[in-house]
Coordinates of C-alpha atoms in Angstrom, one line a residue:
M27 CA 58.9 24.9 -5.9
C28 CA 57.6 21.4 -5.1
G29 CA 59.1 19.5 -2.1
I30 CA 60.4 15.9 -1.9
V31 CA 61.2 13.9 1.2
G32 CA 62.0 10.3 1.7
A33 CA 63.3 8.0 4.4
V34 CA 64.5 4.4 4.7
G35 CA 65.1 2.5 7.9
D36 CA 62.9 4.4 10.3
E37 CA 60.2 2.4 12.0
K38 CA 57.9 5.4 12.5
I39 CA 58.1 6.5 8.9
I40 CA 54.9 8.7 8.6
P41 CA 56.0 11.3 11.3
V42 CA 59.4 11.5 9.6
L43 CA 57.8 12.2 6.2
L44 CA 55.3 14.7 7.6
T45 CA 58.0 16.5 9.6
G46 CA 60.2 16.7 6.5
L47 CA 57.3 18.1 4.4
S48 CA 56.6 20.7 7.0
K49 CA 60.1 22.0 6.7
L50 CA 59.5 22.5 2.9
E51 CA 56.2 24.3 3.2
Y52 CA 58.0 27.6 2.5
R53 CA 58.7 26.4 -1.1
G54 CA 55.0 26.8 -2.0
Y55 CA 52.5 24.1 -2.6
D56 CA 48.8 23.3 -3.2
S57 CA 48.5 19.6 -2.3
A58 CA 50.5 17.0 -0.4
G59 CA 50.9 13.2 -0.2
I60 CA 52.9 10.3 1.1
A61 CA 53.6 6.7 0.1
V62 CA 54.7 4.0 2.5
M63 CA 56.0 0.5 1.8
D64 CA 54.9 -2.2 4.2
D65 CA 54.0 -5.9 4.1
N66 CA 50.8 -5.1 2.2
G67 CA 52.6 -3.3 -0.6
I68 CA 52.5 0.4 -1.4
S69 CA 50.0 2.5 0.6
V70 CA 49.3 6.1 -0.6
L71 CA 47.6 9.0 1.2
K72 CA 47.0 12.3 -0.6
S73 CA 45.1 15.6 0.0
K74 CA 44.4 18.9 -1.5
G75 CA 45.4 22.0 0.4
R76 CA 47.6 22.5 3.4
L77 CA 49.8 19.8 5.0
S78 CA 47.5 19.9 8.0
V79 CA 44.8 18.2 6.0
L80 CA 47.2 15.4 5.1
S81 CA 48.3 15.1 8.7
E82 CA 44.7 14.6 9.8
K83 CA 44.2 11.8 7.3
C84 CA 47.4 10.1 8.5
S85 CA 46.3 10.2 12.1
G86 CA 43.8 7.5 11.5
V87 CA 46.0 5.0 9.7
S88 CA 48.5 2.4 10.7
F89 CA 51.2 1.9 8.1
Y90 CA 54.1 0.0 9.6
G91 CA 56.6 0.2 6.8
S92 CA 60.1 1.6 7.3
C93 CA 60.4 3.0 3.8
G94 CA 58.5 6.0 2.4
I95 CA 58.4 9.1 0.2
G96 CA 56.4 12.3 0.4
H97 CA 55.7 15.4 -1.7
T98 CA 54.2 18.9 -1.6
R99 CA 53.0 19.8 -5.1
W100 CA 52.9 23.1 -6.9
A101 CA 50.4 22.7 -9.7
T102 CA 51.9 22.9 -13.2
H103 CA 50.0 20.2 -15.1
G104 CA 46.4 19.9 -13.9
E105 CA 44.5 21.8 -11.2
P106 CA 45.2 21.3 -7.5
S107 CA 43.3 18.2 -6.6
E108 CA 43.7 14.9 -4.7
A109 CA 43.9 13.0 -8.0
N110 CA 46.7 15.3 -9.3
A111 CA 48.6 15.3 -6.0
H112 CA 51.8 13.2 -5.7
P113 CA 52.8 10.4 -5.1
H114 CA 51.6 8.8 -8.4
L115 CA 51.2 5.0 -8.9
S116 CA 51.8 3.0 -12.0
N117 CA 48.7 1.3 -13.5
D118 CA 49.1 -1.9 -11.5
G119 CA 50.2 -0.2 -8.3
T120 CA 53.7 -1.7 -8.3
V121 CA 55.7 1.5 -8.8
V122 CA 55.2 4.8 -7.1
C123 CA 56.9 8.1 -7.8
V124 CA 57.2 11.7 -6.6
H125 CA 58.6 14.3 -8.9
N126 CA 59.8 17.9 -9.0
G127 CA 60.3 19.6 -12.3
I128 CA 58.5 19.6 -15.7
I129 CA 58.4 16.8 -18.3
E130 CA 58.1 18.6 -21.6
N131 CA 57.3 15.6 -23.7
Y132 CA 54.8 13.9 -21.4
K133 CA 52.0 14.0 -24.0
E134 CA 54.2 12.0 -26.4
I135 CA 55.1 9.5 -23.6
K136 CA 51.4 9.1 -22.7
E137 CA 50.4 8.4 -26.3
K138 CA 53.1 5.7 -26.6
L139 CA 52.1 4.1 -23.3
I140 CA 48.3 4.2 -24.1
K141 CA 49.1 2.2 -27.2
R142 CA 50.8 -0.3 -25.0
G143 CA 47.7 -0.7 -22.8
Y144 CA 48.4 1.9 -20.0
N145 CA 45.6 4.1 -18.6
F146 CA 45.9 7.5 -16.9
Y147 CA 43.8 8.9 -14.1
S148 CA 45.4 12.4 -13.6
S149 CA 46.3 15.5 -15.6
T150 CA 50.0 15.4 -14.5
D151 CA 53.2 14.9 -16.4
T152 CA 54.4 12.8 -13.5
E153 CA 52.0 10.0 -14.1
A154 CA 53.5 9.6 -17.6
A155 CA 57.0 9.2 -15.9
V156 CA 56.0 6.6 -13.4
N157 CA 54.3 4.5 -16.0
L158 CA 57.3 4.8 -18.3
I159 CA 59.5 3.6 -15.5
D160 CA 57.1 0.7 -14.9
Y161 CA 57.2 -0.2 -18.6
Y162 CA 61.0 -0.5 -18.6
Y163 CA 61.0 -2.3 -15.2
K164 CA 58.7 -5.0 -16.5
Q165 CA 61.3 -5.6 -19.3
C166 CA 64.6 -5.6 -17.3
K167 CA 63.6 -6.2 -13.6
D168 CA 66.4 -3.8 -12.7
P169 CA 65.3 -0.5 -10.9
I170 CA 68.4 1.4 -12.0
G171 CA 68.2 0.1 -15.5
A172 CA 64.5 1.0 -15.7
I173 CA 64.9 4.5 -14.4
S174 CA 67.9 5.1 -16.7
G175 CA 65.9 3.9 -19.6
A176 CA 63.1 6.3 -18.8
M177 CA 65.5 9.2 -18.3
A178 CA 66.8 8.7 -21.8
G179 CA 63.2 9.2 -23.2
I180 CA 62.3 12.2 -20.9
K181 CA 62.8 15.8 -22.0
G182 CA 62.7 18.5 -19.3
S183 CA 63.7 18.7 -15.7
Y184 CA 63.1 16.3 -12.9
A185 CA 64.0 15.0 -9.4
F186 CA 62.5 11.6 -8.9
A187 CA 62.0 9.5 -5.8
I188 CA 60.7 6.1 -6.7
M189 CA 59.7 2.9 -4.8
F190 CA 59.1 -0.6 -6.3
K191 CA 56.7 -3.0 -4.6
D192 CA 59.1 -5.9 -4.9
R193 CA 62.0 -3.8 -3.5
F194 CA 60.3 -3.1 -0.2
D195 CA 63.3 -1.7 1.7
K196 CA 64.8 0.8 -0.9
V197 CA 64.1 4.1 -2.5
Y198 CA 65.5 5.0 -5.9
I199 CA 66.3 8.5 -6.9
A200 CA 67.3 10.4 -10.1
R201 CA 67.9 13.9 -11.1
K202 CA 68.2 16.4 -13.9
D203 CA 68.2 20.1 -13.2
S204 CA 66.0 19.9 -10.1
P205 CA 67.8 19.6 -6.7
L206 CA 68.0 16.4 -4.7
I207 CA 70.1 15.4 -1.7
V208 CA 70.7 12.3 0.4
G209 CA 71.8 12.1 4.0
V210 CA 73.0 8.9 5.8
T211 CA 73.3 8.4 9.5
D212 CA 72.8 5.8 12.3
G213 CA 71.6 3.0 10.0
K214 CA 69.0 5.3 8.4
S215 CA 68.9 7.3 5.2
Y216 CA 67.0 10.5 4.3
I217 CA 66.1 12.1 0.9
A218 CA 65.0 15.6 0.3
S219 CA 64.8 18.4 -2.3
D220 CA 66.3 20.9 0.2
V221 CA 68.4 20.7 3.3
P222 CA 65.9 21.9 6.0
A223 CA 63.8 18.7 5.5
I224 CA 66.5 16.4 6.8
L225 CA 68.7 18.8 8.9
G226 CA 67.1 17.4 12.1
Y227 CA 68.7 14.0 11.3
T228 CA 72.0 14.8 9.7
R229 CA 74.3 17.6 8.5
N230 CA 76.3 15.4 6.2
V231 CA 74.7 15.1 2.7
Y232 CA 75.4 14.0 -0.8
Y233 CA 74.3 16.3 -3.6
I234 CA 73.0 14.3 -6.6
G235 CA 74.4 15.6 -9.9
N236 CA 72.7 15.9 -13.3
Y237 CA 71.9 12.6 -14.9
E238 CA 72.8 10.7 -11.7
L239 CA 70.8 8.0 -9.9
A240 CA 71.0 6.3 -6.5
E241 CA 69.8 3.3 -4.6
V242 CA 69.0 4.3 -1.1
S243 CA 68.7 1.7 1.6
A244 CA 68.9 1.9 5.4
G245 CA 72.2 3.5 6.3
H246 CA 73.6 3.1 2.8
V247 CA 73.5 4.6 -0.6
R248 CA 75.0 3.6 -4.0
F249 CA 75.4 6.1 -6.8
Y250 CA 75.2 5.5 -10.5
N251 CA 75.7 7.5 -13.7
S252 CA 73.1 7.4 -16.6
D253 CA 75.0 4.4 -18.0
C254 CA 74.2 2.5 -14.8
E255 CA 77.9 2.4 -13.8
E256 CA 78.5 2.8 -10.1
I257 CA 80.3 6.0 -9.1
K258 CA 81.7 7.5 -5.9
K259 CA 80.6 10.9 -4.5
D260 CA 82.0 13.2 -1.8
I261 CA 80.0 14.1 1.2
T262 CA 79.3 17.7 2.1
E263 CA 78.8 19.1 5.7
I264 CA 76.0 21.6 6.1
K265 CA 77.4 24.3 8.4
W266 CA 74.2 25.6 9.8
N267 CA 72.0 23.6 12.2
A268 CA 68.3 22.7 12.6
E269 CA 67.7 25.5 15.1
E270 CA 68.5 28.1 12.5
A271 CA 65.5 26.9 10.5
E272 CA 63.1 27.3 13.5
L273 CA 61.1 30.4 14.5
G274 CA 63.1 30.9 17.7
G275 CA 60.3 33.0 19.4
F276 CA 59.5 35.2 16.4
E277 CA 56.0 35.3 15.0
H278 CA 57.1 34.7 11.5
F279 CA 60.3 33.6 9.7
M280 CA 60.4 36.8 7.7
I281 CA 60.7 39.0 10.8
K282 CA 63.2 36.6 12.3
E283 CA 65.3 36.7 9.1
I284 CA 65.1 40.5 9.0
H285 CA 66.6 40.5 12.5
E286 CA 69.3 38.1 11.4
Q287 CA 70.8 40.4 8.8
P288 CA 73.5 41.9 11.1
E289 CA 74.8 38.4 11.8
S290 CA 74.5 37.2 8.2
I291 CA 76.3 40.2 6.8
Q292 CA 79.0 39.9 9.5
K293 CA 79.5 36.3 8.7
T294 CA 79.7 37.0 5.0
I295 CA 82.3 39.8 5.1
N296 CA 84.3 37.9 7.7
V297 CA 84.9 35.2 5.1
Y298 CA 86.4 37.6 2.6
I299 CA 87.9 40.4 4.7
K300 CA 91.2 39.3 6.3
E301 CA 92.7 42.0 8.5
N302 CA 92.4 45.1 6.2
N303 CA 92.3 43.3 2.9
I304 CA 89.6 41.7 0.7
D305 CA 90.8 38.2 -0.2
F306 CA 89.0 36.0 -2.7
S307 CA 92.0 33.7 -3.3
D308 CA 90.3 30.7 -1.6
C309 CA 87.7 30.9 -4.4
G310 CA 90.5 31.0 -7.1
I311 CA 90.0 34.7 -7.8
T312 CA 93.4 36.5 -7.9
D313 CA 94.5 40.0 -8.8
E314 CA 95.3 38.7 -12.3
T315 CA 91.8 37.4 -12.6
L316 CA 90.3 40.8 -11.8
E317 CA 92.9 42.7 -13.8
E318 CA 91.8 40.9 -17.0
I319 CA 88.1 41.9 -16.7
R320 CA 87.1 44.4 -19.3
S321 CA 83.3 44.2 -18.9
I322 CA 80.7 42.5 -16.7
K323 CA 77.3 41.0 -17.1
I324 CA 75.2 40.3 -14.0
I325 CA 72.3 37.8 -14.3
G326 CA 69.6 37.0 -11.9
C327 CA 65.8 36.7 -11.3
G328 CA 63.6 38.6 -8.9
S329 CA 65.5 40.0 -5.9
A330 CA 68.7 38.6 -7.3
Y331 CA 68.2 40.8 -10.4
H332 CA 67.8 43.8 -8.1
V333 CA 71.1 42.9 -6.4
G334 CA 72.5 43.0 -9.9
V335 CA 71.2 46.6 -10.5
V336 CA 72.9 47.7 -7.2
G337 CA 76.1 45.9 -8.4
Q338 CA 75.9 47.7 -11.7
Y339 CA 75.8 51.2 -10.2
I340 CA 78.6 50.5 -7.7
I341 CA 81.0 48.7 -10.0
E342 CA 80.6 51.3 -12.7
K343 CA 81.0 54.1 -10.2
L344 CA 84.1 52.7 -8.5
C345 CA 85.8 50.8 -11.2
D346 CA 85.0 52.4 -14.6
V347 CA 84.1 48.9 -15.9
P348 CA 80.9 48.7 -18.0
V349 CA 78.2 46.5 -16.5
R350 CA 75.0 45.2 -18.0
V351 CA 72.3 43.6 -15.9
D352 CA 70.0 41.0 -17.4
Y353 CA 67.0 39.0 -16.2
A354 CA 68.1 35.4 -16.6
S355 CA 64.9 34.5 -18.3
E356 CA 65.5 37.1 -21.0
Y357 CA 69.3 36.6 -21.3
R358 CA 68.7 32.9 -22.2
Y359 CA 66.7 33.7 -25.3
R360 CA 68.1 36.9 -26.8
A361 CA 71.2 37.2 -28.9
Q362 CA 74.2 37.0 -26.5
I363 CA 77.1 39.2 -27.4
H364 CA 80.1 39.0 -25.1
G365 CA 83.1 41.3 -25.2
E366 CA 86.7 40.1 -24.8
N367 CA 87.6 39.3 -21.2
E368 CA 84.0 39.6 -20.0
L369 CA 82.9 38.2 -16.7
V370 CA 79.4 36.9 -16.1
I371 CA 78.2 37.1 -12.5
V372 CA 75.2 34.9 -11.7
I373 CA 73.2 35.5 -8.5
S374 CA 70.9 33.0 -6.9
Q375 CA 70.0 32.3 -3.3
S376 CA 69.3 28.6 -3.8
G377 CA 71.9 28.0 -6.5
E378 CA 69.1 26.0 -8.3
T379 CA 67.1 28.8 -10.0
A380 CA 66.3 27.3 -13.3
D381 CA 66.6 30.3 -15.6
T382 CA 69.8 31.5 -13.9
L383 CA 71.4 28.0 -14.1
F384 CA 70.6 27.7 -17.8
A385 CA 71.8 31.3 -18.5
M386 CA 75.1 30.5 -16.8
R387 CA 75.4 27.3 -18.9
N388 CA 74.8 29.4 -22.0
A389 CA 77.6 31.8 -21.0
K390 CA 80.0 28.9 -20.3
E391 CA 79.2 27.4 -23.7
K392 CA 80.4 30.6 -25.3
G393 CA 83.7 30.4 -23.4
V394 CA 82.8 33.2 -20.9
K395 CA 84.1 33.1 -17.4
T396 CA 81.4 32.8 -14.7
L397 CA 81.3 33.9 -11.1
A398 CA 78.4 32.7 -8.9
I399 CA 77.1 34.4 -5.8
V400 CA 75.0 31.8 -3.9
N401 CA 73.9 30.8 -0.4
A402 CA 73.7 27.1 -0.9
V403 CA 76.9 25.0 -0.7
G404 CA 77.0 22.3 -3.3
S405 CA 74.1 23.6 -5.4
S406 CA 74.2 23.3 -9.1
I407 CA 75.2 26.8 -9.8
A408 CA 77.9 26.7 -7.2
R409 CA 79.4 23.5 -8.6
E410 CA 79.3 24.6 -12.3
A411 CA 80.5 28.2 -12.0
D412 CA 84.2 28.9 -12.7
Y413 CA 84.3 30.8 -9.4
T414 CA 81.9 30.8 -6.5
L415 CA 81.5 33.3 -3.7
Y416 CA 79.2 32.1 -0.9
T417 CA 77.0 34.2 1.2
M418 CA 76.7 33.1 4.8
A419 CA 73.1 33.9 5.4
G420 CA 72.1 30.4 6.6
P421 CA 68.7 29.0 5.9
E422 CA 66.1 31.4 4.6
I423 CA 62.7 30.0 5.1
A424 CA 60.3 32.9 4.3
V425 CA 59.4 33.1 0.7
A426 CA 60.3 36.8 0.6
T427 CA 64.0 37.1 0.7
T428 CA 65.6 39.5 3.2
K429 CA 68.9 38.4 4.7
A430 CA 70.1 36.5 1.5
Y431 CA 69.4 39.7 -0.5
T432 CA 71.5 42.0 1.7
A433 CA 74.3 39.4 2.0
Q434 CA 74.4 39.2 -1.8
I435 CA 74.7 43.0 -2.0
A436 CA 77.5 42.9 0.5
V437 CA 79.4 40.4 -1.8
C438 CA 78.8 42.6 -4.8
Q439 CA 80.2 45.6 -2.8
L440 CA 83.3 43.6 -1.9
I441 CA 83.8 42.6 -5.5
A442 CA 83.5 46.3 -6.6
I443 CA 86.0 47.5 -3.9
E444 CA 88.6 44.8 -4.7
L445 CA 88.2 45.4 -8.5
A446 CA 88.7 49.1 -8.0
R447 CA 91.9 48.4 -6.0
V448 CA 93.3 46.1 -8.6
K449 CA 92.5 48.5 -11.4
K450 CA 94.0 51.4 -9.4
K451 CA 90.8 53.4 -9.4
I452 CA 91.1 54.0 -5.7
N453 CA 94.1 54.6 -3.5
L454 CA 95.0 52.6 -0.3
S455 CA 93.4 55.2 1.9
K456 CA 90.0 54.9 0.1
Y457 CA 90.3 51.2 0.0
I458 CA 90.7 50.9 3.8
Y459 CA 87.9 53.5 4.3
L460 CA 85.5 51.5 2.3
I461 CA 86.4 48.3 4.1
D462 CA 85.8 50.1 7.4
E463 CA 82.4 51.3 6.1
I464 CA 81.2 47.8 5.1
R465 CA 82.4 46.5 8.5
S466 CA 80.2 49.1 10.2
L467 CA 77.0 47.9 8.5
P468 CA 75.9 45.2 11.0
E469 CA 75.8 47.7 13.9
K470 CA 73.9 50.2 11.9
I471 CA 71.3 47.7 10.9
N472 CA 70.8 46.9 14.6
R473 CA 70.1 50.6 15.1
I474 CA 67.4 50.5 12.4
L475 CA 65.8 47.4 13.9
N476 CA 65.7 49.1 17.3
D477 CA 63.5 51.8 15.9
K478 CA 61.1 49.5 14.0
E479 CA 58.0 50.5 16.0
R480 CA 57.7 53.8 13.9
I481 CA 57.6 51.8 10.7
Q482 CA 55.0 49.4 12.3
W483 CA 52.8 52.4 13.2
F484 CA 53.1 53.7 9.7
A485 CA 52.3 50.3 8.2
S486 CA 49.1 50.0 10.3
K487 CA 48.0 53.4 9.1
F488 CA 48.4 52.4 5.4
A489 CA 47.5 48.7 5.5
G490 CA 44.4 49.5 3.4
V491 CA 46.2 51.3 0.6
K492 CA 45.6 50.0 -2.9
D493 CA 48.5 51.6 -4.8
A494 CA 52.0 52.6 -3.8
F495 CA 54.8 54.1 -5.9
M496 CA 58.4 54.1 -4.9
I497 CA 60.7 56.6 -6.6
G498 CA 64.4 57.3 -6.5
R499 CA 67.4 58.0 -8.8
E500 CA 70.6 56.1 -9.4
L501 CA 71.3 53.7 -6.4
D502 CA 68.0 54.9 -4.8
F503 CA 66.1 53.6 -7.8
A504 CA 67.8 50.2 -7.3
I505 CA 66.6 50.3 -3.7
C506 CA 63.1 51.1 -4.8
L507 CA 63.0 48.0 -7.1
E508 CA 63.4 45.7 -4.1
G509 CA 61.2 47.7 -1.8
S510 CA 58.4 47.6 -4.3
L511 CA 58.7 43.9 -4.8
K512 CA 58.5 43.3 -1.1
M513 CA 55.2 45.2 -0.9
K514 CA 53.8 43.3 -3.9
E515 CA 54.8 39.8 -2.9
I516 CA 53.7 39.7 0.7
S517 CA 51.2 42.5 1.1
Y518 CA 49.4 42.0 -2.3
I519 CA 49.4 45.8 -2.9
H520 CA 49.9 47.1 -6.4
S521 CA 53.3 48.7 -6.1
E522 CA 55.6 50.1 -8.7
A523 CA 59.2 51.4 -8.6
Y524 CA 60.1 54.2 -10.9
A525 CA 63.2 56.2 -11.7
A526 CA 62.1 59.5 -10.3
G527 CA 63.0 61.4 -13.4
E528 CA 60.5 59.3 -15.4
L529 CA 57.5 60.5 -13.5
K530 CA 56.7 63.1 -16.0
H531 CA 56.7 60.6 -18.8
G532 CA 53.3 59.2 -18.1
T533 CA 53.4 57.8 -14.5
I534 CA 52.4 61.0 -12.8
S535 CA 48.9 60.7 -14.3
L536 CA 48.2 57.8 -11.9
V537 CA 48.8 60.0 -8.8
E538 CA 45.7 61.3 -7.1
K539 CA 44.6 62.3 -3.6
G540 CA 45.7 59.7 -1.1
T541 CA 48.2 57.9 -3.3
L542 CA 51.1 56.6 -1.3
V543 CA 54.5 57.7 -2.7
I544 CA 57.7 56.6 -1.1
G545 CA 60.8 58.5 -2.0
V546 CA 64.3 57.2 -1.4
L547 CA 66.9 59.9 -1.1
T548 CA 70.3 58.7 -0.1
Q549 CA 72.5 59.9 -3.0
S550 CA 73.6 63.4 -2.5
N551 CA 74.2 64.2 -6.2
V552 CA 70.5 63.6 -7.0
Y553 CA 69.0 64.4 -3.6
E554 CA 67.5 67.8 -4.7
K555 CA 66.2 66.4 -8.0
T556 CA 64.3 63.6 -6.2
L557 CA 63.0 66.0 -3.6
S558 CA 61.6 68.2 -6.4
N559 CA 59.8 65.1 -7.8
L560 CA 58.3 64.4 -4.4
I561 CA 57.0 68.0 -4.2
E562 CA 55.4 67.5 -7.6
V563 CA 53.4 64.5 -6.6
Q564 CA 52.5 66.0 -3.2
S565 CA 51.0 68.9 -5.0
R566 CA 48.7 66.4 -6.7
G567 CA 47.5 65.0 -3.5
A568 CA 49.9 62.2 -2.8
Y569 CA 50.9 61.2 0.8
I570 CA 54.7 61.2 1.0
M571 CA 56.9 58.9 2.9
S572 CA 60.7 59.6 2.6
L573 CA 63.7 57.4 3.4
T574 CA 67.0 59.2 3.9
F575 CA 70.2 59.5 6.0
L576 CA 70.1 61.0 9.4
G577 CA 70.9 64.7 9.2
N578 CA 68.7 65.4 6.1
Y579 CA 66.1 67.0 8.4
N580 CA 65.0 69.6 5.9
I581 CA 63.1 66.9 4.1
E582 CA 60.4 67.0 6.8
D583 CA 59.2 70.3 5.4
H584 CA 58.1 68.5 2.3
C585 CA 57.1 65.0 3.4
N586 CA 54.4 63.6 5.6
F587 CA 56.5 60.9 7.2
T588 CA 60.3 60.3 7.2
V589 CA 62.3 57.2 8.1
Y590 CA 66.0 57.9 8.8
I591 CA 68.9 55.4 8.4
P592 CA 72.3 55.8 10.1
K593 CA 74.9 57.8 8.1
A594 CA 77.2 55.8 6.0
D595 CA 79.1 56.1 2.7
E596 CA 76.4 56.4 0.0
L597 CA 77.7 53.3 -1.8
F598 CA 76.4 51.2 1.2
A599 CA 72.9 52.8 1.3
P600 CA 71.3 49.9 -0.5
I601 CA 71.8 47.5 2.4
L602 CA 70.7 50.0 5.1
A603 CA 67.7 51.3 3.2
A604 CA 66.5 47.8 2.4
V605 CA 65.8 47.1 6.0
P606 CA 63.0 49.7 6.6
L607 CA 61.4 48.7 3.3
Q608 CA 61.4 45.0 4.4
L609 CA 59.9 46.0 7.7
L610 CA 57.2 48.1 5.9
G611 CA 56.2 45.2 3.7
Y612 CA 56.2 42.8 6.6
Y613 CA 54.1 45.0 8.9
I614 CA 51.6 45.9 6.2
S615 CA 51.1 42.2 5.5
V616 CA 50.6 41.4 9.2
A617 CA 48.1 44.3 9.5
R618 CA 46.2 42.9 6.6
G619 CA 46.1 39.4 8.2
L620 CA 48.0 37.7 5.4
D621 CA 50.2 34.6 5.4
V622 CA 53.6 36.4 5.6
D623 CA 55.9 33.5 5.1
K624 CA 53.9 31.7 2.4
P625 CA 52.3 34.3 0.1
R626 CA 49.8 33.1 -2.4
N627 CA 51.0 31.8 -5.8
L628 CA 54.7 32.1 -4.9
A629 CA 57.5 29.6 -4.2
K630 CA 60.8 30.1 -2.5
S631 CA 62.9 28.3 -5.2
V632 CA 61.8 28.6 -8.8
T633 CA 63.4 25.5 -10.2
V634 CA 61.3 25.3 -13.4
E635 CA 60.8 27.8 -16.1

């Protein structure tokens, strides 16, 4: 959600901070601010609204310090306002802090500090944290000791970047459950909550672990555990570069990332397919590992949950292994019953999704093996899972996921195919056939993208629609779940996905003349049944768009508009069918004049509950 940047050792610190914050706009925010350390002490500038407002404020000031921190805020405690925006100063202005996360016991902290003479100007939980750090610092005069002392009294999640007036050339950081990284290069150091903010300066980063702290100075960083003992950390090289996080001639990041799907899927399957075999051995997954699996739970949030639904259908169909899919936010709080030799698969693009991370930890506490599918190397989920399979989607900037989603499906498909081979549910011929099919997907997606103008025309025609329903059965229903989410999150259209067979159980009463109904029909065993459902809603006045494989031309007798995808094995329809629905959501959003990449009320990474 919120974004943090920091830099030490750069003489032109304000442009560095503003540029870094601009790279984190995709995370969602409602206010922004920076703090810079110079000879006059700590100077703070804050604004409500977009980063451009803050940039205007900064254009008229002359801060000469070479040490600073910045923040884009997503309101959790207190309305969006300049007073509630970060950074926050301690009472006497000697400590300043930016914070991602939620401090659950901030009211208790405030009450204790008020009794000790502290006053509060904002409605935020962060102000309680900075004053608590100030309280401890006044006692020990040691930044690491003060922050560690505050951490011991804070309940919740946090990533802190802190400056002390009498330590004018250093930034101090600490973390629990909210991501934070440090990059060091050429006598300068950079801090961020996500890689794109500092990728223009370095591709070598340190990931700060839970309950870890660091003292960051120009070109140097020292790490500590919560007992204030110095520790060593390994550096991680980011494989993608800064250009991948730029628009590259596209109007929006979302359409750019839709077009990057052939490449991201190709890169992902290239990691795990070697010659004519799927090989997970580099991740520690052997035939013996897979042979032991008797049941699977898949956990995710949002689009990652929809990936899990696809995985459930495919794994059960190919492998005869029972699969249950759970929302991470629900799994955490219900009774968790695990079978013998069960595997929990957790799916997260960022690897920092709060509910998914905590759900995985719950599973591990019960002794269940965990496998993570993530896009972010070195993320919390990637580090803590027993096994990790990376997608190679590169940076995804648009809030609405596209290429990360399809790459995650590709990994689930590879898992299903390999599990089926190990459990002898498919023969060698079928195994090679399925590998060939998944290899063919990038070229087929390119063919869909080459015909996107038809979807653009349809989107412009229905940009004013108020309600849309997407229906399908089996894997087609899983496709509808994601297609409907795309329309909701970026087009602001009320859209619902239904298992087509459930229409008669109440939902059909909502269909009236002009209602848009999109039917997905890629599964031959339920094709006729879904078609009959479309005919039912059409007879009640609905306008029908259908999505199916090339060759199913008889559908045009019953539908108003049809989108075709290249023929493929039906198990791989979820990747191919996702692309037209992504395009549909995108083009409707553009036609409605909306902010495609930064939809209202949404954030890219949900790192708090």
